[in-house]
C-alpha positions as protocol buffer text, in pm:
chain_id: "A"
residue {
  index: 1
  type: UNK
  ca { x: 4001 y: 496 z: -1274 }
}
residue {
  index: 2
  type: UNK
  ca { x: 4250 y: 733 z: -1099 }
}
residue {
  index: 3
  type: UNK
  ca { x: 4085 y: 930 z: -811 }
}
residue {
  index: 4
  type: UNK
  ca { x: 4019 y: 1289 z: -854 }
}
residue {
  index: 5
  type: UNK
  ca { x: 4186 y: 1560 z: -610 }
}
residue {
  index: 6
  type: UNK
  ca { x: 3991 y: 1558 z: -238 }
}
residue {
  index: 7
  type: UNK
  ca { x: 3870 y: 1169 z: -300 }
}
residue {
  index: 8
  type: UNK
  ca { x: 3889 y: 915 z: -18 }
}
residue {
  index: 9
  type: UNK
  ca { x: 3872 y: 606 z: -11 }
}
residue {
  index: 10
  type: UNK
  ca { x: 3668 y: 459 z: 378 }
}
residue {
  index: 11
  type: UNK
  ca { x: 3549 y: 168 z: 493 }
}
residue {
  index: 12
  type: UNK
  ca { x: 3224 y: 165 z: 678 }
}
residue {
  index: 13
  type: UNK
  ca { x: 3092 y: -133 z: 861 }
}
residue {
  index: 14
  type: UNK
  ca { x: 3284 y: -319 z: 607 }
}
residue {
  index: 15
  type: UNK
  ca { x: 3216 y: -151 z: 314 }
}
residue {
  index: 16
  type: UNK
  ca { x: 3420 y: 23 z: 112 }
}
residue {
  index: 17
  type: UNK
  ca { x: 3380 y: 317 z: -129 }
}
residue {
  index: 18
  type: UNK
  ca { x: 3503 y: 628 z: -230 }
}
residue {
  index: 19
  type: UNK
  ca { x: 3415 y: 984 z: -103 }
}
residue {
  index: 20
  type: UNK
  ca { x: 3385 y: 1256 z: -398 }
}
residue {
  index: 21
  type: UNK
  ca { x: 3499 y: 1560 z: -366 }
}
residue {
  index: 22
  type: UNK
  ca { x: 3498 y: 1639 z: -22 }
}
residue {
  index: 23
  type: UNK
  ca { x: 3628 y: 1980 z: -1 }
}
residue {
  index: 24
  type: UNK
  ca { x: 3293 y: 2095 z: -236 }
}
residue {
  index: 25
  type: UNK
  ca { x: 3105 y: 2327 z: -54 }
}
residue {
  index: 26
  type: UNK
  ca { x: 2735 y: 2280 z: 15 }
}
residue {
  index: 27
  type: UNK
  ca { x: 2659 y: 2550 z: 204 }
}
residue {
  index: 28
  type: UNK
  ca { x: 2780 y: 2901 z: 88 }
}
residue {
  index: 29
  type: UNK
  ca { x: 2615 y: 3098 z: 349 }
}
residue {
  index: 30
  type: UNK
  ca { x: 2803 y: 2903 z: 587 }
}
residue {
  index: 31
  type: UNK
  ca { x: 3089 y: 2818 z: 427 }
}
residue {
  index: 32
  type: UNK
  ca { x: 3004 y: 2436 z: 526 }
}
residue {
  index: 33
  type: UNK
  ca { x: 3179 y: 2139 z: 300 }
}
residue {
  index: 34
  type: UNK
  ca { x: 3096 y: 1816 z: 197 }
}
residue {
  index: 35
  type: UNK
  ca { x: 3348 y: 1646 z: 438 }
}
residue {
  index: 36
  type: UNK
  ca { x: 3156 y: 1856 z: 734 }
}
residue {
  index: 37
  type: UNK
  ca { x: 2824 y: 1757 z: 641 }
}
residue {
  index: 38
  type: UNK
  ca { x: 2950 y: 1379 z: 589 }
}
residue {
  index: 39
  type: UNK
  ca { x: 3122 y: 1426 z: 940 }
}
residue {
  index: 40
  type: UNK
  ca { x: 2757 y: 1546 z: 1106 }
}
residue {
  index: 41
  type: UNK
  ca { x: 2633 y: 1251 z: 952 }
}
residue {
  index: 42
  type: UNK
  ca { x: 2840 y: 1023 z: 1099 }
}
residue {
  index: 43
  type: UNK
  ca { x: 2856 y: 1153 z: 1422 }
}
residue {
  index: 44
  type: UNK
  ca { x: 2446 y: 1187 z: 1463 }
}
residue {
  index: 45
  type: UNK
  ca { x: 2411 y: 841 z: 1291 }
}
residue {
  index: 46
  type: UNK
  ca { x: 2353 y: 672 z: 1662 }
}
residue {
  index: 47
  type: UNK
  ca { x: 2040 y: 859 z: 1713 }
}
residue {
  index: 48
  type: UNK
  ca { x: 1963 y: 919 z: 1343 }
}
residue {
  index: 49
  type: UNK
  ca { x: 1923 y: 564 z: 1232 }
}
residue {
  index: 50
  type: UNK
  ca { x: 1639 y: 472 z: 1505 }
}
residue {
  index: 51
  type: UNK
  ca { x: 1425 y: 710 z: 1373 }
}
residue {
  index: 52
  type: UNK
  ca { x: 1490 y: 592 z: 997 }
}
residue {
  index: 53
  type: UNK
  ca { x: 1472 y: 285 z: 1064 }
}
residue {
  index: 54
  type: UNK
  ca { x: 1190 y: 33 z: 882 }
}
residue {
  index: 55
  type: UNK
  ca { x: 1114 y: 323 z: 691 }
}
residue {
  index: 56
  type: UNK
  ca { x: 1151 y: 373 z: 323 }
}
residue {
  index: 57
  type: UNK
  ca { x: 1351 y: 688 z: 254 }
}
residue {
  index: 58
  type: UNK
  ca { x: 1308 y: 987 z: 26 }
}
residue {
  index: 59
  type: UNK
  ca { x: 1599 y: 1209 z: -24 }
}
residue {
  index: 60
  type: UNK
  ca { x: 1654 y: 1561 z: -137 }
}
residue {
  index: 61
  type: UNK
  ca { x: 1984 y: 1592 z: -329 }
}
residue {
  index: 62
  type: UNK
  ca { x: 2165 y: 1943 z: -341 }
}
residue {
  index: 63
  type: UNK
  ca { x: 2481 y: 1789 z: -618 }
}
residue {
  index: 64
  type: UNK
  ca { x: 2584 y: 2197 z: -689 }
}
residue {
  index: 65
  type: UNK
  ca { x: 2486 y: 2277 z: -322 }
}
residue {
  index: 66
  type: UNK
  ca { x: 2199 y: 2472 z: -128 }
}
residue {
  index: 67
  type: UNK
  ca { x: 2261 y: 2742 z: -369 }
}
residue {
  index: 68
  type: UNK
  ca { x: 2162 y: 2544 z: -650 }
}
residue {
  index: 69
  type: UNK
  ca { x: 1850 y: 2365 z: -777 }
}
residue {
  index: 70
  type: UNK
  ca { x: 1825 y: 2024 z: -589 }
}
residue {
  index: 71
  type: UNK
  ca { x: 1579 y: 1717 z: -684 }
}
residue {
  index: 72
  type: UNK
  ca { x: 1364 y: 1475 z: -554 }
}
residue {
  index: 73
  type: UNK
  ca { x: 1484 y: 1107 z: -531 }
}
residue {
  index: 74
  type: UNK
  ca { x: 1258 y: 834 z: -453 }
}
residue {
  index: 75
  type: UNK
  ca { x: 1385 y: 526 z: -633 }
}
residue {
  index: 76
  type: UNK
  ca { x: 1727 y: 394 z: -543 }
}
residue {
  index: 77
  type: UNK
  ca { x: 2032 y: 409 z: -809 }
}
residue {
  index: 78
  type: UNK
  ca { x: 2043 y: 126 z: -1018 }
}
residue {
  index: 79
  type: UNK
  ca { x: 2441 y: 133 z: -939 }
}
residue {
  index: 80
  type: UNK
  ca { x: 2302 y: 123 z: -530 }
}
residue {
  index: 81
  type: UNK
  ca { x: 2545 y: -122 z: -348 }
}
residue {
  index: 82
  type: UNK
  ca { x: 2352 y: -498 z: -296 }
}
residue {
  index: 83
  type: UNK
  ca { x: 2419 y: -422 z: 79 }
}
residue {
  index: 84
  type: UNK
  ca { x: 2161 y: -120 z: 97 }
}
residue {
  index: 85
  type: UNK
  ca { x: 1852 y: -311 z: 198 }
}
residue {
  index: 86
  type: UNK
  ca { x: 1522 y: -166 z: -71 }
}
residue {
  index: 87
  type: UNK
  ca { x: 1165 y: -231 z: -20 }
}
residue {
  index: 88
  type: UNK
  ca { x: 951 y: -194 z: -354 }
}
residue {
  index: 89
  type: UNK
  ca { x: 602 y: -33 z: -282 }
}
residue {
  index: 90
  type: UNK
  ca { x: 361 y: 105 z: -494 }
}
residue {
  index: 91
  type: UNK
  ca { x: 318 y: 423 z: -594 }
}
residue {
  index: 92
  type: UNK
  ca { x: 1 y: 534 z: -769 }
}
residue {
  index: 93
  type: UNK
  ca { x: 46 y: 897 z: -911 }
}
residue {
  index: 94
  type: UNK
  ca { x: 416 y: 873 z: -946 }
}
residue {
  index: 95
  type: UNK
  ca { x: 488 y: 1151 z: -1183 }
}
residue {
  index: 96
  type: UNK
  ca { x: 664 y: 915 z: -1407 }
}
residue {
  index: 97
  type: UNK
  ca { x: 407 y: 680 z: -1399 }
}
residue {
  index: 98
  type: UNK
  ca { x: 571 y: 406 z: -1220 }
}
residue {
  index: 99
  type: UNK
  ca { x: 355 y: 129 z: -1044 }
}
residue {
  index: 100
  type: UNK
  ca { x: 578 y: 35 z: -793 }
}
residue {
  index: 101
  type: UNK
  ca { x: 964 y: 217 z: -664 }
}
residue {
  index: 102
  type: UNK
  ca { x: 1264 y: 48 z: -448 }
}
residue {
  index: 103
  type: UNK
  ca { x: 1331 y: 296 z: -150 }
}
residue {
  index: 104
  type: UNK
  ca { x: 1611 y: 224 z: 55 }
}
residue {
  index: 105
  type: UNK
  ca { x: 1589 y: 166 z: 409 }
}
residue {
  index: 106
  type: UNK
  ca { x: 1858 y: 278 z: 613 }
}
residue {
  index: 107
  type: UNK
  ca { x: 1992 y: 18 z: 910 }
}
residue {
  index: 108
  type: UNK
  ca { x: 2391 y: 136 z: 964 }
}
residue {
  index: 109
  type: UNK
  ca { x: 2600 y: 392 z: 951 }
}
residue {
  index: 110
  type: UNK
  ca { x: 2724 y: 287 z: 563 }
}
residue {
  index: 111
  type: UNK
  ca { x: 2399 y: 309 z: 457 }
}
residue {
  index: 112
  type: UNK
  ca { x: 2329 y: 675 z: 519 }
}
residue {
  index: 113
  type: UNK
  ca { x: 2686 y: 753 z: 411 }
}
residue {
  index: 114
  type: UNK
  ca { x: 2674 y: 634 z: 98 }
}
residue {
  index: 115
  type: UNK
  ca { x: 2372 y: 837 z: 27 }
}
residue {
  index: 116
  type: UNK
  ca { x: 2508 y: 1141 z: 160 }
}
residue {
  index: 117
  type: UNK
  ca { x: 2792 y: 1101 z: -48 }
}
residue {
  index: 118
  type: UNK
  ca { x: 2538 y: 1157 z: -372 }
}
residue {
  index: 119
  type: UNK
  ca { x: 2462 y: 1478 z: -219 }
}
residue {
  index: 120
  type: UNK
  ca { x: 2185 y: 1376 z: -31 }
}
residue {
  index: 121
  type: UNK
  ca { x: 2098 y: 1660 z: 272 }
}
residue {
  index: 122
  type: UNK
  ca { x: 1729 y: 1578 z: 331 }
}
residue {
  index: 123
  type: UNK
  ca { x: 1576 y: 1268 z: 444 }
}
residue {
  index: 124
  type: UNK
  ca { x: 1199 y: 1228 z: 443 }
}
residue {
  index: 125
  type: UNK
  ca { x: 1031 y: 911 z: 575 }
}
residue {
  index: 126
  type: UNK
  ca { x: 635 y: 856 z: 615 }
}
residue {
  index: 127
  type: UNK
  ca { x: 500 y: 755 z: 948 }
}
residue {
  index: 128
  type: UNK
  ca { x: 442 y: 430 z: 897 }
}
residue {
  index: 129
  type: UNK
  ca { x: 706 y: 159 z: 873 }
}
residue {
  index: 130
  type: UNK
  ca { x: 732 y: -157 z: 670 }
}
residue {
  index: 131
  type: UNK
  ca { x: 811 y: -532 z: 814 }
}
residue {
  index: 132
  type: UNK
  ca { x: 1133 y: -760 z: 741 }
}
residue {
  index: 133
  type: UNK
  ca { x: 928 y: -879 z: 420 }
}
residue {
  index: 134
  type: UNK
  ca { x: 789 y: -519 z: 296 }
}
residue {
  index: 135
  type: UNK
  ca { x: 469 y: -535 z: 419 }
}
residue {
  index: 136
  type: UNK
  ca { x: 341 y: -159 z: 522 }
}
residue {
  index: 137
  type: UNK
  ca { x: 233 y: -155 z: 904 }
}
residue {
  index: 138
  type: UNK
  ca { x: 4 y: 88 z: 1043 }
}
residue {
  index: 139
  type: UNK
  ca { x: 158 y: 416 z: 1181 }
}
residue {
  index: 140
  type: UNK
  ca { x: 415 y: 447 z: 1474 }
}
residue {
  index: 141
  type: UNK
  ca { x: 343 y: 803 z: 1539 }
}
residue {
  index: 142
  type: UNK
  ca { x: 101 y: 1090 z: 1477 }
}
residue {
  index: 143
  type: UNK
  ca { x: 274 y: 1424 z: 1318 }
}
residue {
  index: 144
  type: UNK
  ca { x: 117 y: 1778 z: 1320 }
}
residue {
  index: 145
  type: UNK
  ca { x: 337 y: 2026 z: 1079 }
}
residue {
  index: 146
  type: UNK
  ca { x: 337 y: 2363 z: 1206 }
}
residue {
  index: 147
  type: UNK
  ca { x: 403 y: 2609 z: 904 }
}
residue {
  index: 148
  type: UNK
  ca { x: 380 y: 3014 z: 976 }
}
residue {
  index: 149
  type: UNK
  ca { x: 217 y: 3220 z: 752 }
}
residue {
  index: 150
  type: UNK
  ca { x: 407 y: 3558 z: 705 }
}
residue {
  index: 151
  type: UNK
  ca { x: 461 y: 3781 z: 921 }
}
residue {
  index: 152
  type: UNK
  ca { x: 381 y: 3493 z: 1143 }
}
residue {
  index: 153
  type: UNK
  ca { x: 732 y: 3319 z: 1244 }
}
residue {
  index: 154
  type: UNK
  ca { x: 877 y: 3059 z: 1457 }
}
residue {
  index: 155
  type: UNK
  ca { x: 735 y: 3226 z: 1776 }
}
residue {
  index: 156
  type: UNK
  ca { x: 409 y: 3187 z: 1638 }
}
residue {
  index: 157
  type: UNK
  ca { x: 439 y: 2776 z: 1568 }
}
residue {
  index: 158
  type: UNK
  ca { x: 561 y: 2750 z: 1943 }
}
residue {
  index: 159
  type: UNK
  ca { x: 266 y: 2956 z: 2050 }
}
residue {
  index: 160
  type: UNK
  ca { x: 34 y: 2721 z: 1882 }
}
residue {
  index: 161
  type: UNK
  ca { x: 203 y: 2422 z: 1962 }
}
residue {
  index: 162
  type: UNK
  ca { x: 178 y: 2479 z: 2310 }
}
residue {
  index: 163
  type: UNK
  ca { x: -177 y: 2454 z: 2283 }
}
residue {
  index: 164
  type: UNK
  ca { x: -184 y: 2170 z: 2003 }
}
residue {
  index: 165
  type: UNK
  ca { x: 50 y: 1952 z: 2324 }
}
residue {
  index: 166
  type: UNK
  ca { x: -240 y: 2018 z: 2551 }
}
residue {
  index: 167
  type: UNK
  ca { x: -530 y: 1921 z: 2316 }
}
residue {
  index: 168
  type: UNK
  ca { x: -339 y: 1627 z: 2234 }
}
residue {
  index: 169
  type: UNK
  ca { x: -278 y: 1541 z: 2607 }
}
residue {
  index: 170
  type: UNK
  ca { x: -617 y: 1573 z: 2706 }
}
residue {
  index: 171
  type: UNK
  ca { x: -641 y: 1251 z: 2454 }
}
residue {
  index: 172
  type: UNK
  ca { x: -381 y: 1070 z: 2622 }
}
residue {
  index: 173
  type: UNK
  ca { x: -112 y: 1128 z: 2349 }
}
residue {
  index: 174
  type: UNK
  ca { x: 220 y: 1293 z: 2473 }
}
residue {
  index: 175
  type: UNK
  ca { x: 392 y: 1549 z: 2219 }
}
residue {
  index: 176
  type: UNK
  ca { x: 737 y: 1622 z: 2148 }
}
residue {
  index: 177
  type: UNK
  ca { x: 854 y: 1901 z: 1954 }
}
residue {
  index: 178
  type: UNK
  ca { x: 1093 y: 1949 z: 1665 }
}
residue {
  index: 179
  type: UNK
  ca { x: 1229 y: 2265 z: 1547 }
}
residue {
  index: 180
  type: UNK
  ca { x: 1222 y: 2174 z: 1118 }
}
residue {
  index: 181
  type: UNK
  ca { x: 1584 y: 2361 z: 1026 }
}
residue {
  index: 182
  type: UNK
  ca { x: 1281 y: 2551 z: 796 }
}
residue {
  index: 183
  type: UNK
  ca { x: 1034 y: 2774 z: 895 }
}
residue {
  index: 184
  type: UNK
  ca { x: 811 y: 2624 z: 1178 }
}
residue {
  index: 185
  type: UNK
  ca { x: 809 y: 2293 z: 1394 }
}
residue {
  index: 186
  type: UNK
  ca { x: 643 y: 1960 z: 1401 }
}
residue {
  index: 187
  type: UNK
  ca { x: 507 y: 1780 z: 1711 }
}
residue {
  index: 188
  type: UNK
  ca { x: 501 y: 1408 z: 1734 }
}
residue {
  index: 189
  type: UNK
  ca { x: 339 y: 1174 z: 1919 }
}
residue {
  index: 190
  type: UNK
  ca { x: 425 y: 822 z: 1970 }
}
residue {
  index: 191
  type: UNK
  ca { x: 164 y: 558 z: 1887 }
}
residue {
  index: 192
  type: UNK
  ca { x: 150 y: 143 z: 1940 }
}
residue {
  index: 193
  type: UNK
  ca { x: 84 y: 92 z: 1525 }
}
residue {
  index: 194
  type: UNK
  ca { x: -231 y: -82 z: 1610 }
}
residue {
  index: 195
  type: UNK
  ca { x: -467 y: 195 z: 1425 }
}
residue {
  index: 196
  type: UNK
  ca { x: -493 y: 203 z: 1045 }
}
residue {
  index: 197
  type: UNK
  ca { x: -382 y: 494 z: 931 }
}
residue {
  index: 198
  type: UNK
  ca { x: -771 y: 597 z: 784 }
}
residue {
  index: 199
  type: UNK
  ca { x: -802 y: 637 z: 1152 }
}
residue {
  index: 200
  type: UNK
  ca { x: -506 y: 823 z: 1208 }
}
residue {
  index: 201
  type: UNK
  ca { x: -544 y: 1082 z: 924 }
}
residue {
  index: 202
  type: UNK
  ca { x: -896 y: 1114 z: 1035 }
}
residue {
  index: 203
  type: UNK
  ca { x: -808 y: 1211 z: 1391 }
}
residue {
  index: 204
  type: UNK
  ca { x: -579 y: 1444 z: 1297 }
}
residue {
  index: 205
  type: UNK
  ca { x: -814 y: 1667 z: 1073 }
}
residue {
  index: 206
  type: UNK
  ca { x: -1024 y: 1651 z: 1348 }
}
residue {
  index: 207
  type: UNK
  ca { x: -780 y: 1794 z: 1604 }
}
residue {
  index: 208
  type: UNK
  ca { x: -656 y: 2083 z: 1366 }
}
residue {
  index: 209
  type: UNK
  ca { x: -997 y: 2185 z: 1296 }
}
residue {
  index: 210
  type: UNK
  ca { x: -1084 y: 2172 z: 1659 }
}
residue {
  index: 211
  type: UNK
  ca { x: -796 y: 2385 z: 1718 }
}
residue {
  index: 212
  type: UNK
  ca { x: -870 y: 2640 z: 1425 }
}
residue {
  index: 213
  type: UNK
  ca { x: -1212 y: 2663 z: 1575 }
}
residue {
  index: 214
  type: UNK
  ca { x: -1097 y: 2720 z: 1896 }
}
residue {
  index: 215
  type: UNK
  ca { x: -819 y: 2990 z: 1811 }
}
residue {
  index: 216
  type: UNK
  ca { x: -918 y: 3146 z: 1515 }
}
residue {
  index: 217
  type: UNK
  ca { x: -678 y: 3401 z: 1498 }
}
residue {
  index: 218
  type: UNK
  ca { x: -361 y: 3205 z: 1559 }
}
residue {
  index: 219
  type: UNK
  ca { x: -474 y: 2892 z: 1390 }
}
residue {
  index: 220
  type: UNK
  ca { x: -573 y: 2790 z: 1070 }
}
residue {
  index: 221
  type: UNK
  ca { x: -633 y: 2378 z: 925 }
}
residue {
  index: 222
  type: UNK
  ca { x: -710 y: 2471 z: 553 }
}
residue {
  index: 223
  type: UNK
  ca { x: -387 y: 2467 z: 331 }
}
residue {
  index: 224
  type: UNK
  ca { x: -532 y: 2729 z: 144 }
}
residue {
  index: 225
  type: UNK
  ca { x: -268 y: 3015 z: 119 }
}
residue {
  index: 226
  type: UNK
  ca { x: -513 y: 3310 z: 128 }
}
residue {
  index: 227
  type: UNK
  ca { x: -634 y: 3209 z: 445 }
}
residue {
  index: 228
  type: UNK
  ca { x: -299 y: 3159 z: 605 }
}
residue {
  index: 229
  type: UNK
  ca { x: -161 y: 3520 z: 619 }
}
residue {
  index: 230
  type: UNK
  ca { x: -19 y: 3573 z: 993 }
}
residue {
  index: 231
  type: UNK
  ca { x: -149 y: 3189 z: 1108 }
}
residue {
  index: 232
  type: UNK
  ca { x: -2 y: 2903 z: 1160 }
}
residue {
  index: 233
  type: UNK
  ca { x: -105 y: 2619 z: 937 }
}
residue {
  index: 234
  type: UNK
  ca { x: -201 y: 2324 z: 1118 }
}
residue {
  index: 235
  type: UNK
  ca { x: -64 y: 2075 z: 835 }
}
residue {
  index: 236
  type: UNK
  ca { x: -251 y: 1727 z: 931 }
}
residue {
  index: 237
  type: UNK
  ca { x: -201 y: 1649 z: 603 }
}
residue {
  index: 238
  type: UNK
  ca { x: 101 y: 1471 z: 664 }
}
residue {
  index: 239
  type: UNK
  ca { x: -79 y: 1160 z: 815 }
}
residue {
  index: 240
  type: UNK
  ca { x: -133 y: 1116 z: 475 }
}
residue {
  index: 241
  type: UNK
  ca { x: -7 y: 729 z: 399 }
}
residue {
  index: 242
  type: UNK
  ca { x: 140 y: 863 z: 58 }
}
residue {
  index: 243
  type: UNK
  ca { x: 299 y: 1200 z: 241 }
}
residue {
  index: 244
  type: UNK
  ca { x: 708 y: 1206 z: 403 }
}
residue {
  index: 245
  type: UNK
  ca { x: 764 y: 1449 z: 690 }
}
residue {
  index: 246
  type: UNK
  ca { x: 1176 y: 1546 z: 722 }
}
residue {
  index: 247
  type: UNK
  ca { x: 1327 y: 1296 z: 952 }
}
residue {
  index: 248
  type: UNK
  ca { x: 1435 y: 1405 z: 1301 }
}
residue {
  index: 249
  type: UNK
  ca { x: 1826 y: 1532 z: 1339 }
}
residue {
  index: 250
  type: UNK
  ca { x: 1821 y: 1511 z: 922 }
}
residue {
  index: 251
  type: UNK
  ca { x: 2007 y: 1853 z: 752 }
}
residue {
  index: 252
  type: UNK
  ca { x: 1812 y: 2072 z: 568 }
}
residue {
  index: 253
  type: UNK
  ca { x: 1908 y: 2214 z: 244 }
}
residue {
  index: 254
  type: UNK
  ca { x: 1870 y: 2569 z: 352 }
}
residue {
  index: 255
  type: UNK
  ca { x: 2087 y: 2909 z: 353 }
}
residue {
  index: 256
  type: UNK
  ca { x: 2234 y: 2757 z: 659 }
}
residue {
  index: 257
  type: UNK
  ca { x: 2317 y: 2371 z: 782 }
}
residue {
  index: 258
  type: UNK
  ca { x: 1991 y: 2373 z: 1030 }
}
residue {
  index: 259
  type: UNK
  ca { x: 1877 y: 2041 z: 1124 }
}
residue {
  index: 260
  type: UNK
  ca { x: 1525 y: 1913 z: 1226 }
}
residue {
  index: 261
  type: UNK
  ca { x: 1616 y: 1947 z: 1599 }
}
residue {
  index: 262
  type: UNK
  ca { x: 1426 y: 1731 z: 1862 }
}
residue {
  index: 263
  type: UNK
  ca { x: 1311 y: 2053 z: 2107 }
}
residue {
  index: 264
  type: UNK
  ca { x: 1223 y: 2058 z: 2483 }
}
residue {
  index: 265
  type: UNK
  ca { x: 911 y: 2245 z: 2636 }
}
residue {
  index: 266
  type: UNK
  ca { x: 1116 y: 2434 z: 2835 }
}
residue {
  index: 267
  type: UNK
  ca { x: 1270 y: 2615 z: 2486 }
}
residue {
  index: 268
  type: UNK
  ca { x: 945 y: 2610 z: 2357 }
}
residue {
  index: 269
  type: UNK
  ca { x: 801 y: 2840 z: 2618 }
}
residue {
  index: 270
  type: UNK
  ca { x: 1105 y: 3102 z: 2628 }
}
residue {
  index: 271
  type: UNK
  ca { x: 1102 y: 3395 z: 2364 }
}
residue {
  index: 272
  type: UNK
  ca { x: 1389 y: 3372 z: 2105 }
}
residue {
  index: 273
  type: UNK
  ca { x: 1351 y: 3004 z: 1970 }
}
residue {
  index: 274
  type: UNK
  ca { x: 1525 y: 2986 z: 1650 }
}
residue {
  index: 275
  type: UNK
  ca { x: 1670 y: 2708 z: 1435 }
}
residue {
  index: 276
  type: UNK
  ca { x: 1955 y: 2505 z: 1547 }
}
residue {
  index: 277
  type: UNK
  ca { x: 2288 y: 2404 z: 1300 }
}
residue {
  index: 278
  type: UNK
  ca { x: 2440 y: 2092 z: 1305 }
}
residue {
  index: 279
  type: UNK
  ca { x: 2694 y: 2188 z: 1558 }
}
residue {
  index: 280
  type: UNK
  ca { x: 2464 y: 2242 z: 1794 }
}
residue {
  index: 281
  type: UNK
  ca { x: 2260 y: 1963 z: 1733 }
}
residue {
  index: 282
  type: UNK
  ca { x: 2592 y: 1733 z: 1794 }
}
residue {
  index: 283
  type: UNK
  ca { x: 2678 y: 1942 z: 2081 }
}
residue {
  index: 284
  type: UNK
  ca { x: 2338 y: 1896 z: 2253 }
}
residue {
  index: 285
  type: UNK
  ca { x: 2310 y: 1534 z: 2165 }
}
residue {
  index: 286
  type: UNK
  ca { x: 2633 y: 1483 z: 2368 }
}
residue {
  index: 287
  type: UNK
  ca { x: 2542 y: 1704 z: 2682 }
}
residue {
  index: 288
  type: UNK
  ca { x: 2160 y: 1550 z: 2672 }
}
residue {
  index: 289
  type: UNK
  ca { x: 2137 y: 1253 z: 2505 }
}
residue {
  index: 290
  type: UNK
  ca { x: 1821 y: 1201 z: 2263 }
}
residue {
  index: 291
  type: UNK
  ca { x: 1557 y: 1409 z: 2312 }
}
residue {
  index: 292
  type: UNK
  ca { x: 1342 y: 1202 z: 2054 }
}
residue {
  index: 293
  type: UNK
  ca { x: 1394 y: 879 z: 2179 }
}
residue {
  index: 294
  type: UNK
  ca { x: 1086 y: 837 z: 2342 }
}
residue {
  index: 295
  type: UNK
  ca { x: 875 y: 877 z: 1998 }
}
residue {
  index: 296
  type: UNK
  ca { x: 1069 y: 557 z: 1909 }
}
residue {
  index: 297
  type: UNK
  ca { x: 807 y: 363 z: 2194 }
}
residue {
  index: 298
  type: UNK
  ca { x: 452 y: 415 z: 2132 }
}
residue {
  index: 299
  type: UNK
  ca { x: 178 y: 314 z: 2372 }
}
residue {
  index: 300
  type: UNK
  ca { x: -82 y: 519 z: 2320 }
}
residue {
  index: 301
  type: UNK
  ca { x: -397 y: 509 z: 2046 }
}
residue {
  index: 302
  type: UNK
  ca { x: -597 y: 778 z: 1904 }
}
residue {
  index: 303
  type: UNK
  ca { x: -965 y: 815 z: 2019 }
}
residue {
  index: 304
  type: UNK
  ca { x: -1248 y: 766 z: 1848 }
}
C-alpha cells in the first residue's frame, strides 16, 4: 500500500511505522495538528513515561478531533505491535461483558507514539501499578480530584486544596498539585505501596468528609450534583481500585491543547491560576525540570 499525502514513515527506539495524516488538525480552537501533538509527545516523553510506567493504560481517542465525539479504549488493538508490553486483568462490569482486557503499559518513547498516532490525547492510569508478571500491587500514591461546581472555578479548587495539603500534612503525607487541562486540580501524594488499597480508599473518604465538615461552604464529599452548586467536590472516589485519574503532563481533549500540569504552591496561592497548553508545559519542564518527580518515591503510609 502506497502512502497517503502527509504520511511518514519513523523509527522509534527501533521500531518502525508510519505516521497518518499528520497535518489533520485536532484542535480547532487552537489550530493545533496531529504532527504538534505527536511532537509534545515526544518531547514530554522523559518525564511522561515515569509516571505511566507499571501502569495499565486507558486512552481517550479524539480520530475527527476535540471537536468531534471521541471514545473510550481499554483493550489494546488486536493489530497492537508484539513490542507494546499488555497486562490482562480482570474487569468485572465491563460494559461488554468481558472477564478479563489486555491494557498496554507504556515503557519507551515508541510505545506512547504509536498510540498517539491512533488519535489517542488522554491517558488515564489507576493508582496502583502491576509487577513484571501482572500481578496488581497496592497503591503508589493517594489522589484527591478537585472538581468546581458552577460558578465555582479554578480559584475555588486552589482555595480548597490549600487546605486539603494541610490536612493531609498534619498526617504526614506531602501533596503536590496538578492543574487537570479541565476544570479543577488533583493533589497527589506519594505512598510506599505497602497499604491495600481498602485502606487507602477508606482514608480518603474519611479526609474529604472531614474536610466537608470542616468547610461547609467551600467543600463538599458527596458526588451528588444538587449538592455541589458553587463547591468544590472533593472526588475520593478515585482511590477506587477499578477508577483511572488523567496521567500527569497527558493532553486533554479539550477546546484547547491543556495538559494535566504538575503545579507549585507558590502558583497555587497567587490569584489568576488557569490551565496551562502544551507549550508551556514543555517550556516549564525545560526551565524547571519535573515538578512531579517526587510522587514517583513514596515513603509515607496512611493512618489508621
Amino acid at each position: 500500500m502506497s502512502p497517503e499525502p502527509g504520511d511518514q514513515r519513523i523509527s522509534v527506539d527501533g521500531h518502525q511505522f508510519t505516521l497518518k495524516r499528520l497535518d489533520k488538525v485536532y484542535y480547532p480552537e487552537a489550530g493545533t495538528t496531529k504532527a504538534e501533538v505527536l511532537d509534545y509527545y515526544a518531547r514530554i516523553a522523559p518525564v511522561l513515561l515515569p509516571q505511566l510506567a507499571d501502569r495499565p493504560v486507558t486512552r481517550i481517542r479524539w480520530p475527527d478531533g476535540t471537536g468531534s465525539q471521541p471514545f473510550y479504549e481499554k483493550n489494546l488493538p488486536s493489530y497492537a505491535p508484539s513490542w507494546l508490553r499488555t497486562v490482562t486483568l480482570p474487569t468485572p462490569g465491563s460494559s461488554r461483558n468481558r472477564e478479563t482486557l489486555a491494557f498496554p503499559v507504556l515503557a519507551k518513547t515508541a510505545d506512547l507514539i504509536w498510540l498517539v498516532n491512533l488519535a489517542a490525547l488522554e491517558f488515564h492510569v489507576p493508582q496502583w501499578t502491576v509487577g513484571p508478571r501482572g500481578a496488581v500491587r497496592n497503591p503508589s500514591r493517594l489522589v484527591i480530584d478537585l472538581d468546581p461546581g458552577p460558578p465555582a472555578g479554578l480559584a475555588e479548587c486552589a482555595e480548597a486544596a490549600l487546605l486539603v495539603r494541610d490536612r493531609l500534612a498534619e498526617d504526614g503525607l506531602t501533596a503536590f498539585p496538578v492543574t487537570s487541562g479541565s476544570k479543577g486540580l488533583q493533589l497527589y501524594a506519594p505512598l510506599d505501596g505497602s497499604q491495600p488499597v481498602e485502606k487507602v480508599h477508606g482514608y480518603a473518604k474519611r479526609l474529604a468528609e472531614s474536610l466537608e465538615q470542616s468547610h461547609p461552604k467551600l467543600m463538599v464529599s458527596n458526588m451528588a450534583k444538587v449538592l455541589r452548586t458553587g463547591k468544590v467536590l472533593l472526588d475520593w472516589s478515585q482511590n477506587n481500585p477499578a477508577k483511572t485519574t488523567i496521567c500527569p503532563y497527558s493532553l486533554r481533549g479539550r477546546a484547547r491543547p491543556w495538559v494535566a500540569a504538575p503545579r507549585t504552591w507558590d502558583e497555587l496561592a497567587k490569584p489568576g491560576l488557569r490551565q496551562l497548553e502544551s507549550s508551556e508545559v514543555l517550556d516549564r519542564v525545560a526551565a524547571d525540570g519535573d515538578l512531579a518527580a517526587e510522587l514517583l518515591h513514596g515513603t509515607a503510609r496512611v493512618p489508621g
